[in-house]
C-alpha cells in the first residue's frame, strides 16, 4: 500500500527534460478551452502526478522554476489541485528574465474563474486581476519586437478568457422589445472585472508597434477573427465597445484579413436581415464599416457596390432599425459621397422598404432621406424625383403629425429647396393636392402652418404654376364629388330595392352595369 502511494508522488525531472528549449512546445488552445468558464478553476484528472504542473508552468522549463509558485499536491484519487499563487513583479527581476516571466504570467492568467458566485476564489481572482494589469503595463512599455512565442501565448491566453458561450437571455419577443431598446437596462457580464483587462491587453498588443503583423497573422487568423465576431452578440455594451475598437485595429494592421473580415460581417448582416432579426452588435459593426467605407479607393469596386445593395439597403427592413439607424445612415451617406451616381439606387431602395404602419420608423426614413438629398446633384436627383415625391406627398397627408411635420421640414434645407425649385414643374403637380388638403383639413395646427409656408415658397417662385395646379385641383375635387354623389345615389337605390323586395323575399339582381343602372327584375 505504501509502495503504491510512493509511486504516485512526483519524481525529479530528468536532465534530458531540463535541456529543452525554454519557449518551445506550446500549442494553441483547443475549442474546448473556450467553455472552461463554468468551473471554479481549470482542473483536470491525470493519471501521472509527475506530469501535472501548477497553472502557467510548462513542464521541463528549468530556467522558469525560480518563478514557479509553491505547489500543494492533494492526493484524492488521481486529481491534483495546484495552489494559485502570485508571481514576482517585473521590477523585481533583471531585464534578461522579464520575457520569461511575461510568459509565466500569461500562463497564470489562462486560469478562468466562475463569477456567478461572487464569494468564490476571492484571493485567486484578485491575484489574476493584478497579474493582468502587470501584463498590460509590460505590453504598453515594450521596447523590442515581440517574438513569435510571445504572440502565440498571448493569443492563447486571450482565446481562453474571451471565447466562451455567451449567456443570452430568452429573446422570443425581441423584435418587438428592441423597438424600445434604449429604455431597457443592459445586461452586464459579472466577469467584466477580468474581461475588461484582457480586452485592454489584447488591444494594446494589436496596436503595439512591436507586434509584427507578418508573424502575428499566424495566430490572429481567420478562425480567431470569426470567434471575435461572434462576441459582438454580447449583451454587455462595454464588451461590444472594446470589440469594436479591437476589430478596427485588426482590420487596419492585418491587410491580408480585410476581405475576409468584410465577408464575415456581410454574413452576420444576411443572417440578421433574412433569418433572425436578433443581434446585439449591428450598431457597432456598422460603426466599423463607416470608417472602412470612408477609406475605399475610387472608383468603387463592384464588390463594394454589391455590399451596399445586398446588405446596407436591406438593413432598413427590420423593425428594430432604431437600434442602429444612426450608424446605418452614416454608412449610406459615405457611399454617396464616394459616388454620387449611387443616389438613385439608395433612394429607390429606401422607397422599397418604406414603412406603411410604423410612424416612428417613417420619421427616421425622412431624416435619412434629407441627409441623402444633401449630397445629391441635380442630374442624379432628376432620375428619382417622381417616385420620391409621390411618397413625400403621402407623408405630407399623414395623420401622424410627426411624419407630416418631418416631411415639411425638408423645405428648411436650402440645398433641397433649390433642387425642388429647379424641377418645380414636375414636383408641384405631384404634391400640390397634399398641400391643399393639409391647409383645409389637417387636425394639427403646426402642420397647417408649415404647409402654408411651403405653399408660399412655391407661390413666390412661380405663381402661375401654383394657380394652374390650384385650378386643376378644384376640377379634380369637383369630379370626385360628382363620383361620390353618384355612388351614394346608387347605394340608396339598392337599399330601396332591397327594402321593397324584403316583403316578398325575392332576390335582388345586381347587373354588371352598376353604377349606371339598376334592374329590379
mmCIF file of N, CA, C and O in Angstrom, residues 2-11 47-50 73 75-78 80:
data_model
loop_
_atom_site.group_PDB
_atom_site.id
_atom_site.type_symbol
_atom_site.label_atom_id
_atom_site.label_comp_id
_atom_site.label_asym_id
_atom_site.label_seq_id
_atom_site.Cartn_x
_atom_site.Cartn_y
_atom_site.Cartn_z
ATOM 1 N N UNK A 2 1.890 1.282 0.902
ATOM 2 C CA UNK A 2 2.807 2.428 0.978
ATOM 3 C C UNK A 2 3.552 2.578 -0.335
ATOM 4 O O UNK A 2 3.775 3.686 -0.824
ATOM 5 N N UNK A 3 3.921 1.426 -0.931
ATOM 6 C CA UNK A 3 4.654 1.454 -2.194
ATOM 7 C C UNK A 3 3.810 2.079 -3.308
ATOM 8 O O UNK A 3 4.294 2.847 -4.152
ATOM 9 N N UNK A 4 2.496 1.779 -3.312
ATOM 10 C CA UNK A 4 1.611 2.343 -4.326
ATOM 11 C C UNK A 4 1.503 3.854 -4.188
ATOM 12 O O UNK A 4 1.467 4.595 -5.174
ATOM 13 N N UNK A 5 1.441 4.322 -2.921
ATOM 14 C CA UNK A 5 1.347 5.771 -2.691
ATOM 15 C C UNK A 5 2.630 6.463 -3.127
ATOM 16 O O UNK A 5 2.610 7.514 -3.768
ATOM 17 N N UNK A 6 3.802 5.846 -2.800
ATOM 18 C CA UNK A 6 5.079 6.439 -3.185
ATOM 19 C C UNK A 6 5.222 6.530 -4.695
ATOM 20 O O UNK A 6 5.792 7.474 -5.226
ATOM 21 N N UNK A 7 4.679 5.544 -5.389
ATOM 22 C CA UNK A 7 4.771 5.562 -6.859
ATOM 23 C C UNK A 7 3.981 6.708 -7.479
ATOM 24 O O UNK A 7 4.245 7.115 -8.604
ATOM 25 N N UNK A 8 2.997 7.202 -6.730
ATOM 26 C CA UNK A 8 2.173 8.294 -7.259
ATOM 27 C C UNK A 8 2.785 9.674 -7.018
ATOM 28 O O UNK A 8 2.337 10.656 -7.599
ATOM 29 N N UNK A 9 3.784 9.754 -6.138
ATOM 30 C CA UNK A 9 4.378 11.055 -5.833
ATOM 31 C C UNK A 9 5.195 11.564 -7.012
ATOM 32 O O UNK A 9 5.718 10.771 -7.799
ATOM 33 N N UNK A 10 5.311 12.923 -7.199
ATOM 34 C CA UNK A 10 6.082 13.453 -8.326
ATOM 35 C C UNK A 10 7.546 13.076 -8.244
ATOM 36 O O UNK A 10 8.133 13.077 -7.167
ATOM 37 N N UNK A 11 8.125 12.762 -9.382
ATOM 38 C CA UNK A 11 9.530 12.403 -9.454
ATOM 39 C C UNK A 11 10.368 13.571 -9.951
ATOM 40 O O UNK A 11 9.876 14.445 -10.645
ATOM 41 N N UNK A 47 -3.384 10.846 -14.737
ATOM 42 C CA UNK A 47 -3.022 9.508 -14.271
ATOM 43 C C UNK A 47 -1.618 9.482 -13.706
ATOM 44 O O UNK A 47 -1.277 8.597 -12.949
ATOM 45 N N UNK A 48 -0.778 10.457 -14.065
ATOM 46 C CA UNK A 48 0.586 10.509 -13.567
ATOM 47 C C UNK A 48 0.854 11.864 -12.939
ATOM 48 O O UNK A 48 0.957 12.860 -13.632
ATOM 49 N N UNK A 49 0.980 11.953 -11.616
ATOM 50 C CA UNK A 49 1.165 13.250 -10.966
ATOM 51 C C UNK A 49 2.424 13.959 -11.416
ATOM 52 O O UNK A 49 2.509 15.170 -11.332
ATOM 53 N N UNK A 50 3.427 13.231 -11.866
ATOM 54 C CA UNK A 50 4.662 13.900 -12.272
ATOM 55 C C UNK A 50 4.482 14.754 -13.504
ATOM 56 O O UNK A 50 5.293 15.619 -13.784
ATOM 57 N N UNK A 73 0.111 19.551 -3.425
ATOM 58 C CA UNK A 73 -0.446 18.379 -4.071
ATOM 59 C C UNK A 73 -1.359 17.655 -3.091
ATOM 60 O O UNK A 73 -0.933 17.192 -2.046
ATOM 61 N N UNK A 75 -3.619 14.495 -2.692
ATOM 62 C CA UNK A 75 -3.933 13.211 -3.301
ATOM 63 C C UNK A 75 -5.376 12.844 -3.007
ATOM 64 O O UNK A 75 -5.774 12.684 -1.878
ATOM 65 N N UNK A 76 -6.135 12.753 -4.062
ATOM 66 C CA UNK A 76 -7.535 12.351 -3.935
ATOM 67 C C UNK A 76 -7.872 11.577 -5.196
ATOM 68 O O UNK A 76 -8.298 12.132 -6.184
ATOM 69 N N UNK A 77 -7.592 10.305 -5.162
ATOM 70 C CA UNK A 77 -7.705 9.531 -6.385
ATOM 71 C C UNK A 77 -6.583 9.966 -7.310
ATOM 72 O O UNK A 77 -5.414 9.941 -6.960
ATOM 73 N N UNK A 78 -6.934 10.414 -8.514
ATOM 74 C CA UNK A 78 -5.940 10.886 -9.473
ATOM 75 C C UNK A 78 -5.962 12.390 -9.654
ATOM 76 O O UNK A 78 -5.363 12.908 -10.570
ATOM 77 N N UNK A 80 -5.075 16.201 -8.840
ATOM 78 C CA UNK A 80 -4.080 17.014 -8.162
ATOM 79 C C UNK A 80 -4.450 18.482 -8.357
ATOM 80 O O UNK A 80 -4.564 18.943 -9.480
#
